[in-house]
Short mmCIF file of C-alpha atoms in Angstrom, two decimals:
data_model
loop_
_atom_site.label_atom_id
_atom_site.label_comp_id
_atom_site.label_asym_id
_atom_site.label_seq_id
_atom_site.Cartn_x
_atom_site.Cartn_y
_atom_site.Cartn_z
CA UNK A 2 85.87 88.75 117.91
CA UNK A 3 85.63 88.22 121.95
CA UNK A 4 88.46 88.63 124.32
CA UNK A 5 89.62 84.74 124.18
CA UNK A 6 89.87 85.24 120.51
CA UNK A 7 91.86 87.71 120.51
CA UNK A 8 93.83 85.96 123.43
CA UNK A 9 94.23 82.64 121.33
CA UNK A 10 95.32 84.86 118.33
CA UNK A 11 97.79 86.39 120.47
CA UNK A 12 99.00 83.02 121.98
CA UNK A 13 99.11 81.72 118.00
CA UNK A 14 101.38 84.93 117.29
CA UNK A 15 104.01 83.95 120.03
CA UNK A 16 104.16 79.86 119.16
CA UNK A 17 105.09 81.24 115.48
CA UNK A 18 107.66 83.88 116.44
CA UNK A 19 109.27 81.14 119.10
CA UNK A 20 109.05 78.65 116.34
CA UNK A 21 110.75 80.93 113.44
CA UNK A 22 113.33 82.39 115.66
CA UNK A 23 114.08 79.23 117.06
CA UNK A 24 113.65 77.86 113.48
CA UNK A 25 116.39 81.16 112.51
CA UNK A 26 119.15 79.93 114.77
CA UNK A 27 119.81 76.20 113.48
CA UNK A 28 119.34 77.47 109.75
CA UNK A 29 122.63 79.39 110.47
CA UNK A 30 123.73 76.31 112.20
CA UNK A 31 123.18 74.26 109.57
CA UNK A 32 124.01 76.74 107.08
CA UNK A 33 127.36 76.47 108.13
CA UNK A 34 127.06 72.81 108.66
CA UNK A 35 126.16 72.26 104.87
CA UNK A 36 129.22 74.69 103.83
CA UNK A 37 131.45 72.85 105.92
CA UNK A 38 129.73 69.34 104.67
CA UNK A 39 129.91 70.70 100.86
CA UNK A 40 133.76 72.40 100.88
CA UNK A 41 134.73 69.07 102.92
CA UNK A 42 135.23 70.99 106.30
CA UNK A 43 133.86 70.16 110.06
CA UNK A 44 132.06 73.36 110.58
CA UNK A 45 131.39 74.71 114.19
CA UNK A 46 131.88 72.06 117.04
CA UNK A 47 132.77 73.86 119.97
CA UNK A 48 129.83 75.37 121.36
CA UNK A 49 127.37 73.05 123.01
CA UNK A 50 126.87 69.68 121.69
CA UNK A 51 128.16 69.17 118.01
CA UNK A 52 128.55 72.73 118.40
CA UNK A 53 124.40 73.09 118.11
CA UNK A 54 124.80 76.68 120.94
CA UNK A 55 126.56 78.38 118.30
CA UNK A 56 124.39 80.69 116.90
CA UNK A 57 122.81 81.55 120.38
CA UNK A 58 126.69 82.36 121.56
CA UNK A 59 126.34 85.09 118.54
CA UNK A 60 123.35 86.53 119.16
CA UNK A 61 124.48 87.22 122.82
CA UNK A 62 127.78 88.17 121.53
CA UNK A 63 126.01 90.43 119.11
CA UNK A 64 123.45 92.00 121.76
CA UNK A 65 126.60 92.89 123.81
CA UNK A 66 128.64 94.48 121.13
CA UNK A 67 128.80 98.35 121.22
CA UNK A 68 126.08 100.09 118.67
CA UNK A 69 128.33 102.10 116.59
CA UNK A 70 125.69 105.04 114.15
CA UNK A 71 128.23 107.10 112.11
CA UNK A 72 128.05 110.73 112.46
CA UNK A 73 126.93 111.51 109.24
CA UNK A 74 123.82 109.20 109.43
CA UNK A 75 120.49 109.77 109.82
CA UNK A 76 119.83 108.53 113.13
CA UNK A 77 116.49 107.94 113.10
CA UNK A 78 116.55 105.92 109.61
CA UNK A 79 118.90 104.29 110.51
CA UNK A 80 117.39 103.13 113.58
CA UNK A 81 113.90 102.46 111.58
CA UNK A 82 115.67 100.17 109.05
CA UNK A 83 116.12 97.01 111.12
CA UNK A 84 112.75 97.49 112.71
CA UNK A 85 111.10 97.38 108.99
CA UNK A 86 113.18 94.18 107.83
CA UNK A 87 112.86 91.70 110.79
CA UNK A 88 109.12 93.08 111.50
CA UNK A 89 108.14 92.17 107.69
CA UNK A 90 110.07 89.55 107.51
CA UNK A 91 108.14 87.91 110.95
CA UNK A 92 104.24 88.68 110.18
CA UNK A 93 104.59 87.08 106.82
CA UNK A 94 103.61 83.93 107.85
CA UNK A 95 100.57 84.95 109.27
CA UNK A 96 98.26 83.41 106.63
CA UNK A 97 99.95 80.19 105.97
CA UNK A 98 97.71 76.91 107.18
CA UNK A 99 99.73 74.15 108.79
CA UNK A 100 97.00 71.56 109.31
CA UNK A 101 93.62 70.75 107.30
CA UNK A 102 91.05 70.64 110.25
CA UNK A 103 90.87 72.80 113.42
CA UNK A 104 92.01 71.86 116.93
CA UNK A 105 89.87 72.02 120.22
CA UNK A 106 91.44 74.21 122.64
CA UNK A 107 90.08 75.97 125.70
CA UNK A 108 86.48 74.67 125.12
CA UNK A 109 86.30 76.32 121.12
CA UNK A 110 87.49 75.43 117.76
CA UNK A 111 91.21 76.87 116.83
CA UNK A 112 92.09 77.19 113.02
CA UNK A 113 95.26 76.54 112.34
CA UNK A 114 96.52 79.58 110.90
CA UNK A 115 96.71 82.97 112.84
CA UNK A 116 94.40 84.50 109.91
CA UNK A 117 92.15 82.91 107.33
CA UNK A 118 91.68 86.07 105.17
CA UNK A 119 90.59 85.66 101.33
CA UNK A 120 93.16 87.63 100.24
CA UNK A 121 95.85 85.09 101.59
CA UNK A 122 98.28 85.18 98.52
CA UNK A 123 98.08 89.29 97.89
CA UNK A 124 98.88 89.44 101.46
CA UNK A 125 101.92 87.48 100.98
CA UNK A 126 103.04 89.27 97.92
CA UNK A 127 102.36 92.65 99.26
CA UNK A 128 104.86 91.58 102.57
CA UNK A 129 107.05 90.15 100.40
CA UNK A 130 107.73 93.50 98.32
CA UNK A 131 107.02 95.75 101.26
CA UNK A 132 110.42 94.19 102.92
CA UNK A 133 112.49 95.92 100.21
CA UNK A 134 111.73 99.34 101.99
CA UNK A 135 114.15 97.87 105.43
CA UNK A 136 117.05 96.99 102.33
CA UNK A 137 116.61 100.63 100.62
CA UNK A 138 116.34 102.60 103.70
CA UNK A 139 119.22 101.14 105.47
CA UNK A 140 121.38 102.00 102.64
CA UNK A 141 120.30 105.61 102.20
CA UNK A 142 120.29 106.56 105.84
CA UNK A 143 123.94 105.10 106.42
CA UNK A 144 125.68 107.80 104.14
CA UNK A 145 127.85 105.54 102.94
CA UNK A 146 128.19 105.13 99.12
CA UNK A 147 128.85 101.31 99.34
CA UNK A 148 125.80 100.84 101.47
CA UNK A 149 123.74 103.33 99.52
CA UNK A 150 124.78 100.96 96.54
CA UNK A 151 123.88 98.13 97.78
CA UNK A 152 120.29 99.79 98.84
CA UNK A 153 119.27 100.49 95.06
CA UNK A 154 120.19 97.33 93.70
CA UNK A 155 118.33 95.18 96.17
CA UNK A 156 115.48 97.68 95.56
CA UNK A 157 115.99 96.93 91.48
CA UNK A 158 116.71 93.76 91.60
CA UNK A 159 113.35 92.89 94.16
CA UNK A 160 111.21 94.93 92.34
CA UNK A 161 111.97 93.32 89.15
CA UNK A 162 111.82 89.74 89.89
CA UNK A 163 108.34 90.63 92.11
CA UNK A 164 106.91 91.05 88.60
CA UNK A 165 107.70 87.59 88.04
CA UNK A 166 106.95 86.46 90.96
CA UNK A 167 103.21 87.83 90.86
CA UNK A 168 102.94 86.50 86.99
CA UNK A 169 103.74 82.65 88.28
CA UNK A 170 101.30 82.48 91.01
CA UNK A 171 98.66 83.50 88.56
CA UNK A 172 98.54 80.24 87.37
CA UNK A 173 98.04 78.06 90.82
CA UNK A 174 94.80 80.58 90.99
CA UNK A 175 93.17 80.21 88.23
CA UNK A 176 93.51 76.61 89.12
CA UNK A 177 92.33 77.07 92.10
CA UNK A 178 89.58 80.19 91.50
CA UNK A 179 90.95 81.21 95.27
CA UNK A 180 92.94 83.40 96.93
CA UNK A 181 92.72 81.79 100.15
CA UNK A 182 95.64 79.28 100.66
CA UNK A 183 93.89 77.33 102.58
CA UNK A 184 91.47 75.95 99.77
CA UNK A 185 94.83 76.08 97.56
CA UNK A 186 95.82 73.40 99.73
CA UNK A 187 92.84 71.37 99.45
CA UNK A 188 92.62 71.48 95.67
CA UNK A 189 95.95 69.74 95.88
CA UNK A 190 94.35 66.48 97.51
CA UNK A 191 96.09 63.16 96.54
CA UNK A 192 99.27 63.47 94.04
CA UNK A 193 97.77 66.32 92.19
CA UNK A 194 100.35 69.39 93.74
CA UNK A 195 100.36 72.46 92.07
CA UNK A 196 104.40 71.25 90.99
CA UNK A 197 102.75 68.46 88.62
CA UNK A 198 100.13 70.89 87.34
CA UNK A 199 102.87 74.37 86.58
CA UNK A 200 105.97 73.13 86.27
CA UNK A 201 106.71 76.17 84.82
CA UNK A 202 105.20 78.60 87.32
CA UNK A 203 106.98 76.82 89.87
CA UNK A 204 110.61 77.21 88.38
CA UNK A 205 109.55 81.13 87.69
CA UNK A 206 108.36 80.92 90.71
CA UNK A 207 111.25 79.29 92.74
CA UNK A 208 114.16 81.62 90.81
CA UNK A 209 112.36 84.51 91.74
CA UNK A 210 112.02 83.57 95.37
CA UNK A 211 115.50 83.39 95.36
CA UNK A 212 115.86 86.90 94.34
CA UNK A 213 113.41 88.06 96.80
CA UNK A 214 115.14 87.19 99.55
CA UNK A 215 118.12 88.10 98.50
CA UNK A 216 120.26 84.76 98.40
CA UNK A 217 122.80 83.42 96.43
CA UNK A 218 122.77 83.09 92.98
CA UNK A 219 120.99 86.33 93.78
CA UNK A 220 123.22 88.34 96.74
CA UNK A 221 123.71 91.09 94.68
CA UNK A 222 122.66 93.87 97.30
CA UNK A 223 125.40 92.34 99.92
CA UNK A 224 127.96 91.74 97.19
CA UNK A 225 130.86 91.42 99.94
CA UNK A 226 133.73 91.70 97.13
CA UNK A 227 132.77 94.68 95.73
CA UNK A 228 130.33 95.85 98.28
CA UNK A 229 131.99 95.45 101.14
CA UNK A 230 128.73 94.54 102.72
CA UNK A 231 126.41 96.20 100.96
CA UNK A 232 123.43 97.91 103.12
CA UNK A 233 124.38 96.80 106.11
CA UNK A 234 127.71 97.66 106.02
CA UNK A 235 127.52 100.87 108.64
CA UNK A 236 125.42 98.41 111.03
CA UNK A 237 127.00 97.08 113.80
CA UNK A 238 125.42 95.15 117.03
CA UNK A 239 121.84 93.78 117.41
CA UNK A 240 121.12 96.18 114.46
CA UNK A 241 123.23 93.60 112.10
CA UNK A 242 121.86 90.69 113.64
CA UNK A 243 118.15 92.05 113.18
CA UNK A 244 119.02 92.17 109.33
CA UNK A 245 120.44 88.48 109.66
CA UNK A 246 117.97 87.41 111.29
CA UNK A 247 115.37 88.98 108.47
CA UNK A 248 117.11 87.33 105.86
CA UNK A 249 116.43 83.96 107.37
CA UNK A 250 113.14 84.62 108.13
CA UNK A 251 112.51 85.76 104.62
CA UNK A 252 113.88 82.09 103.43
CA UNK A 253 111.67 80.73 106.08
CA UNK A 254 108.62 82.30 104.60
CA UNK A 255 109.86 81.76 101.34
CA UNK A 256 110.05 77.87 102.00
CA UNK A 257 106.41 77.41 103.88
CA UNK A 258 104.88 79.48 100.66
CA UNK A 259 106.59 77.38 97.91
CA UNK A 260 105.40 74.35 100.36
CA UNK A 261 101.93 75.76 100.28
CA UNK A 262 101.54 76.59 96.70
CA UNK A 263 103.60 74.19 94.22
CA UNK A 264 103.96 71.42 97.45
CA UNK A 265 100.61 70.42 98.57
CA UNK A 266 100.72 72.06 102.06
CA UNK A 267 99.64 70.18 104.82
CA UNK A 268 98.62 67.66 102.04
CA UNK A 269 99.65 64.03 102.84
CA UNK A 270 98.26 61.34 100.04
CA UNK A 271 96.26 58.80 101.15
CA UNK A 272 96.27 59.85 104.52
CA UNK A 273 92.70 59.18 104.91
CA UNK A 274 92.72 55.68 104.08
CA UNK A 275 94.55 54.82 107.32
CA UNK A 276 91.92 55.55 109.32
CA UNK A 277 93.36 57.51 112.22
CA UNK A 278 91.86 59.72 114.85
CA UNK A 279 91.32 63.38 113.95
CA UNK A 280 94.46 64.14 116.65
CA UNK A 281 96.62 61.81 114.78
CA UNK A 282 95.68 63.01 111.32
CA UNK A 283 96.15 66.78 112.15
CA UNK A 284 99.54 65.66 113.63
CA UNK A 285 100.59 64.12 110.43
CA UNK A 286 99.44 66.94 108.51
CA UNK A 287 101.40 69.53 110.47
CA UNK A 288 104.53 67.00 110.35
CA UNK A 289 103.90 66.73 106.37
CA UNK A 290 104.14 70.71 105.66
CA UNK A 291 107.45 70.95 108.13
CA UNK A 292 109.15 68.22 106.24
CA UNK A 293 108.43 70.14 103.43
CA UNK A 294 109.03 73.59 104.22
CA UNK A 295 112.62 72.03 105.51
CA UNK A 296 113.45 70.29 102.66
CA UNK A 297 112.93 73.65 100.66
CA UNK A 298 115.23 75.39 103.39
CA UNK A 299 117.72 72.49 102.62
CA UNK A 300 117.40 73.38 99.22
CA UNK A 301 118.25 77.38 99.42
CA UNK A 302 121.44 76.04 101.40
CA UNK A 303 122.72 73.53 98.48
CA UNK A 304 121.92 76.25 95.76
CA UNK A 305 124.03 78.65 97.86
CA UNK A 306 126.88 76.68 98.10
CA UNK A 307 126.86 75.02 94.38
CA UNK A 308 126.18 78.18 91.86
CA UNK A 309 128.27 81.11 91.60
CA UNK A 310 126.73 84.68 92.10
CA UNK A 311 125.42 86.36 88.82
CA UNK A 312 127.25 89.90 87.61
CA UNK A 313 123.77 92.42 87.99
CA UNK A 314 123.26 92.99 84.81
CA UNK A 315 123.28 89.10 84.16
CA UNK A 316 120.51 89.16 87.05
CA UNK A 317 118.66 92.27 85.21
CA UNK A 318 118.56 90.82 81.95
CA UNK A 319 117.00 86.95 83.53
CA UNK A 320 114.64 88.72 85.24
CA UNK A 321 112.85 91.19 82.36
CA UNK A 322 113.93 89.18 79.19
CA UNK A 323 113.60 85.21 80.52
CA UNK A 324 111.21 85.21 83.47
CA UNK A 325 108.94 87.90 82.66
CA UNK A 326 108.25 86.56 79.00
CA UNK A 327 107.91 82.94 80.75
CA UNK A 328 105.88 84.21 83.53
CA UNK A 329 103.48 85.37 80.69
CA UNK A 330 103.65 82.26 78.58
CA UNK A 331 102.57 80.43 81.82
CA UNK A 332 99.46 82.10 82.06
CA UNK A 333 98.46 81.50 77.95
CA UNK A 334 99.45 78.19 78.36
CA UNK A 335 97.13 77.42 81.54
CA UNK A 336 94.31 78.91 80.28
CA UNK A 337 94.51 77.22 76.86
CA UNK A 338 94.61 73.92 78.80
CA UNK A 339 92.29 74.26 81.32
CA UNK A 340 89.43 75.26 78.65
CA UNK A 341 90.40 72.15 76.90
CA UNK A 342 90.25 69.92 79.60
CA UNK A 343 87.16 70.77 80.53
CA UNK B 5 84.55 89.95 106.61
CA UNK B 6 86.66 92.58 108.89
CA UNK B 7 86.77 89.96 111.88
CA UNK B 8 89.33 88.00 109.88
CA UNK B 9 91.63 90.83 109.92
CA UNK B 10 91.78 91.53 113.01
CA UNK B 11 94.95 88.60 113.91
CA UNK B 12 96.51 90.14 110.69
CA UNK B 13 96.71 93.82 112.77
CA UNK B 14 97.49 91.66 115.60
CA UNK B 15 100.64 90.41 113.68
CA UNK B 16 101.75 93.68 112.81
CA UNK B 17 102.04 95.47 116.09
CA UNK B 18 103.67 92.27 117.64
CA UNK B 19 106.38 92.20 114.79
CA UNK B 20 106.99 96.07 115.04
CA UNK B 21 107.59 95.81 118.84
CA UNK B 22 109.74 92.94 118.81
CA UNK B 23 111.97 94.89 116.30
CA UNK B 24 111.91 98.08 118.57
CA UNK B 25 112.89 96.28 121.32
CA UNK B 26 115.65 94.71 120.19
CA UNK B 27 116.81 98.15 118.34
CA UNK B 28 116.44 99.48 121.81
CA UNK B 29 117.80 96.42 123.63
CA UNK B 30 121.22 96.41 121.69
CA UNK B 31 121.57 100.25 122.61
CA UNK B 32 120.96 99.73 126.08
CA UNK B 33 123.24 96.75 126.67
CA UNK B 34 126.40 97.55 124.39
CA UNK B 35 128.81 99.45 125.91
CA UNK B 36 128.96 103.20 124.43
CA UNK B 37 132.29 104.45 123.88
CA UNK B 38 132.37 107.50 121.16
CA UNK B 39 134.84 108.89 119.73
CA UNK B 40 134.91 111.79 116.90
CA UNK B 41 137.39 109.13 114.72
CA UNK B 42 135.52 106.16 115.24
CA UNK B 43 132.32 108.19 113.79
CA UNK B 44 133.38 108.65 110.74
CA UNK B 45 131.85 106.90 107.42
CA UNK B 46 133.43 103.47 106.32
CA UNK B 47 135.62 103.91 109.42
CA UNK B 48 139.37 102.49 109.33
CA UNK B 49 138.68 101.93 105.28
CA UNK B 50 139.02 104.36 102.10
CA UNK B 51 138.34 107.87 103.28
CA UNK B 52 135.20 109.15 101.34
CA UNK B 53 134.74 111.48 98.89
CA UNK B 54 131.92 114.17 100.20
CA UNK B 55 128.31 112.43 100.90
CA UNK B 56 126.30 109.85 99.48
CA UNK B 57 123.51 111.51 99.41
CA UNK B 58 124.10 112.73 95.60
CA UNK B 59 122.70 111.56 91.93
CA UNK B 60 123.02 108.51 91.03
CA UNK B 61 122.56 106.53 87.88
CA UNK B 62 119.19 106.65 86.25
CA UNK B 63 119.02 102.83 85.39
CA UNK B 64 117.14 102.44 88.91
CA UNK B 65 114.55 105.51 87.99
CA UNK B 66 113.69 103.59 84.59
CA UNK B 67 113.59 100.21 86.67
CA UNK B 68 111.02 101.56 88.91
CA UNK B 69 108.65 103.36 86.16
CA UNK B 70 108.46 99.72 84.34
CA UNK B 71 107.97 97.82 87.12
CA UNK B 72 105.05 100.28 88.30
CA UNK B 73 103.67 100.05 85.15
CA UNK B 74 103.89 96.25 84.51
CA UNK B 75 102.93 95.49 88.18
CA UNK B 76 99.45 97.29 87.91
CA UNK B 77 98.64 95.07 85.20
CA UNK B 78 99.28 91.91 87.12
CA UNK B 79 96.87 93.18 89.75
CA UNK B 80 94.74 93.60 87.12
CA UNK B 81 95.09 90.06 85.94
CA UNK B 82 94.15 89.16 89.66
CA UNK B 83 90.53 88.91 89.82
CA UNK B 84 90.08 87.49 86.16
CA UNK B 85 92.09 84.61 87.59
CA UNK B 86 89.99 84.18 90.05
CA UNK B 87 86.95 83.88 87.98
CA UNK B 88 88.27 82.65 84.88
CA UNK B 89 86.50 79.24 84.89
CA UNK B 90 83.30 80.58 84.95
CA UNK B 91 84.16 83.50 81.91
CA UNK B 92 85.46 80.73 79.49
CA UNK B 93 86.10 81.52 76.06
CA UNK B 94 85.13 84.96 76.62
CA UNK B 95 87.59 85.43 79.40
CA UNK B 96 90.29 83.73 77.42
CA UNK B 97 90.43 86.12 74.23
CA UNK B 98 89.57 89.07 76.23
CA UNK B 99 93.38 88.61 78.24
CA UNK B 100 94.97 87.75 75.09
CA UNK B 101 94.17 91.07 73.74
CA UNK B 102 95.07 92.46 77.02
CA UNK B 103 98.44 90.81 77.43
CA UNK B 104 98.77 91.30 73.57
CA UNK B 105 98.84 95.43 74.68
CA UNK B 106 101.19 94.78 77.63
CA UNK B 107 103.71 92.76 75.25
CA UNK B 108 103.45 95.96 72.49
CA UNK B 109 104.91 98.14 75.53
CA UNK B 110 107.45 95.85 76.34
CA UNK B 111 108.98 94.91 72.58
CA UNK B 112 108.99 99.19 72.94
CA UNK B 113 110.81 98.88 75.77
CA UNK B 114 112.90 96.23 74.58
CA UNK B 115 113.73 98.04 71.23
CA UNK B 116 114.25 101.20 73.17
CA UNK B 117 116.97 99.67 75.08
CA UNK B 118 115.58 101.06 78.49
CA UNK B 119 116.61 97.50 79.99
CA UNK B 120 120.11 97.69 78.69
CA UNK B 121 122.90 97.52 81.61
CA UNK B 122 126.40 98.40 81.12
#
């Protein structure tokens, strides 16, 4: 790789963390839109037009707030904590493809997706369970029992439900015989999405996304009522708002994977029967996979606000005695079916 | 190929500094103003009880020996997905008997009770 490929890599890098971020704020606007919607309230409205400057009013509140580290903490874990959440949480999307064909730019071909590697889906599970360590560490190096608390369960509670999580997408590849989401996304062509052919690796799939990133029915590791905050309860100033910020990236990534996998991707059907330029066709397909990734962000929001949060060892027993069994069924069942099929 | 990788090390470093930089942002912009009270663990709440840096229940321990065991199987189930349309039949009763091995652990496990929270 030259210097203008590493240049247009490093120009791909910056659109994505601009678009997340940007992506991060209005999700907590419309977070608290959709509670205020759901529990028949207005929500914010004072800030900025329909109130839509709110969340950039707390993040500058936040960065101005003093950055209170107990004495008894260890200062340079609990420093490293934040750093290991939002950083996870922000190269995750690295392998996800937003559009089917590459772009012309500068003079030479652009993929669209900051790395086509063939390991595209153990990349994503290996982020995905590597962003446990920002959780745990938080809550040991803050000294405090509630936070320390909340630390182990998130670390239980992600690495159980990452067992799942790995079981279900073993069906979309043998499907597929690929690792590389990109030709995940092309076997999908037409109507045939990876939700039509696993149903049930996409509800093991979905549940345990949930619980991966932490949200409600799944919160366990914050816990407010008996947690106080849980890990992030000895975190004050931009460090809080780093582990905020993670969380929403997490759903983020969470939202453009389930897209990818179970949702077709960049997929529109019968796109190609229109006939339109290769500009106009990469447009749509880029406009396809944000609709969907946003109608999976809607959906975290509506479970959060409908279902009540799950006593842990509820959330214990669902993930080794329900999903892990069903994860495993999935896989039986697929390969019984496709040797019959073909 | 190791040329694909490269944007993925890219990725990395630009995630880690943005993180540093806002760690180090917030300290330089806040305003600093320590004192020995405010310092203290779960300040203006329930004074605590020694450190938290102590045992704690084994539950999490057992957790983490089960998942390491049951998660080195799924890598291993990995690469026969991948090729599993071209091993057939073969490939088929081959993973049954694995998986058949895997779910003898875990009716152990279950029957042990090593899952059991209360």
């Amino acid at each position: 790789m030259d210097a203008v490929g590493v240049l247009i890599a490093l120009l791909k890098i910056v659109v994505l963390f601009a678009v997340v971020l940007l992506t991060v704020a209005e999700l907590v606007y419309f977070e608290r839109k959709i509670s205020a919607w759901i529990q028949n309230r207005i929500g914010p409205n004072r800030v900025g037009p329909a109130g839509l400057l709110q969340p950039y009013a707390d993040v500058l509140k936040l960065l101005m707030k003093e950055d209170v580290v107990p004495a008894a903490a260890n200062r340079f874990l609990h420093a490293l904590a934040p750093v290991v959440s939002i950083s996870i949480a922000l190269a995750a999307l690295a392998v996800v493809p937003i559009a089917g064909s590459p772009v012309t730019l500068f003079g030479r071909s652009v993929i669209p997706v900051i790395a086509d590697i063939d390991v595209g889906v153990l990349y994503i599970l290996a982020l995905s369970s590597m962003g446990v360590y920002g959780l745990t560490i938080g809550g040991w190096a803050s000294n405090n029992k509630y936070s320390l608390l909340g630390g182990l369960r998130s670390s239980a509670q992600m690495i159980s439900y990452e067992l799942s999580m790995g079981l279900s997408l073993i069906g979309v590849v043998m499907i597929t015989g690929s690792l590389r989401l990109d030709e995940i996304v092309r076997h999908q062509a037409g109507w045939m999405w990876n939700i039509v052919l696993q149903p049930i690796g996409f509800v093991t799939f979905l549940i345990a996304a949930f619980a991966e990133t932490n949200r409600l029915p799944f919160d366990l590791p914050e816990a407010e009522h008996e947690l106080v905050g849980g890990y992030h309860t000895e975190y004050s100033s931009f460090k809080f708002a780093l582990f905020y910020l993670a969380e929403y990236a997490n759903m983020i990534t969470a939202s453009a994977v389930i897209a990818t996998l179970y949702l077709g991707g960049w997929q529109v059907p019968g796109l190609s029967r229109l006939g339109l330029s290769t500009g106009a066709e990469i447009a749509m397909q880029i406009g396809a996979f944000l609709a969907k990734t946003a109608a999976m962000l809607f959906f975290f929001q509506w479970v959060r606000w409908s279902i009540p949060r799950f006593r842990y060892d509820q959330l214990m027993n669902l993930g080794w005695k329900v999903m892990f069994p069903a994860a495993l069924a999935n896989i039986v069942l697929t390969a019984l079916v496709l040797l019959f099929v073909e | 190929m190791p040329e694909e990788y490269i944007p993925i090390v890219l990725i990395l470093l630009c995630a880690l500094a943005f993180g540093m930089v806002a760690v180090w942002l917030s300290r330089i912009l806040g305003p600093r103003r320590d004192y020995p009270e405010k310092l203290t663990t779960y300040e203006s709440g329930v004074e605590p009880v020694r450190t938290a840096h102590e045992r704690f229940s084994v539950k999490y321990y057992m957790v983490a020996v089960l998942f390491i065991l049951f998660d080195i199987e799924v890598v291993f189930i990995y690469p026969w997905a991948v090729r599993y349309r071209a091993l057939g039949w073969y490939g088929l009763i081959e993973m049954v008997v694995f998986i058949g091995i895997l779910l003898a652990g875990y009716i152990y496990i279950l029957k042990k009770e090593a899952l059991k929270w209360d």
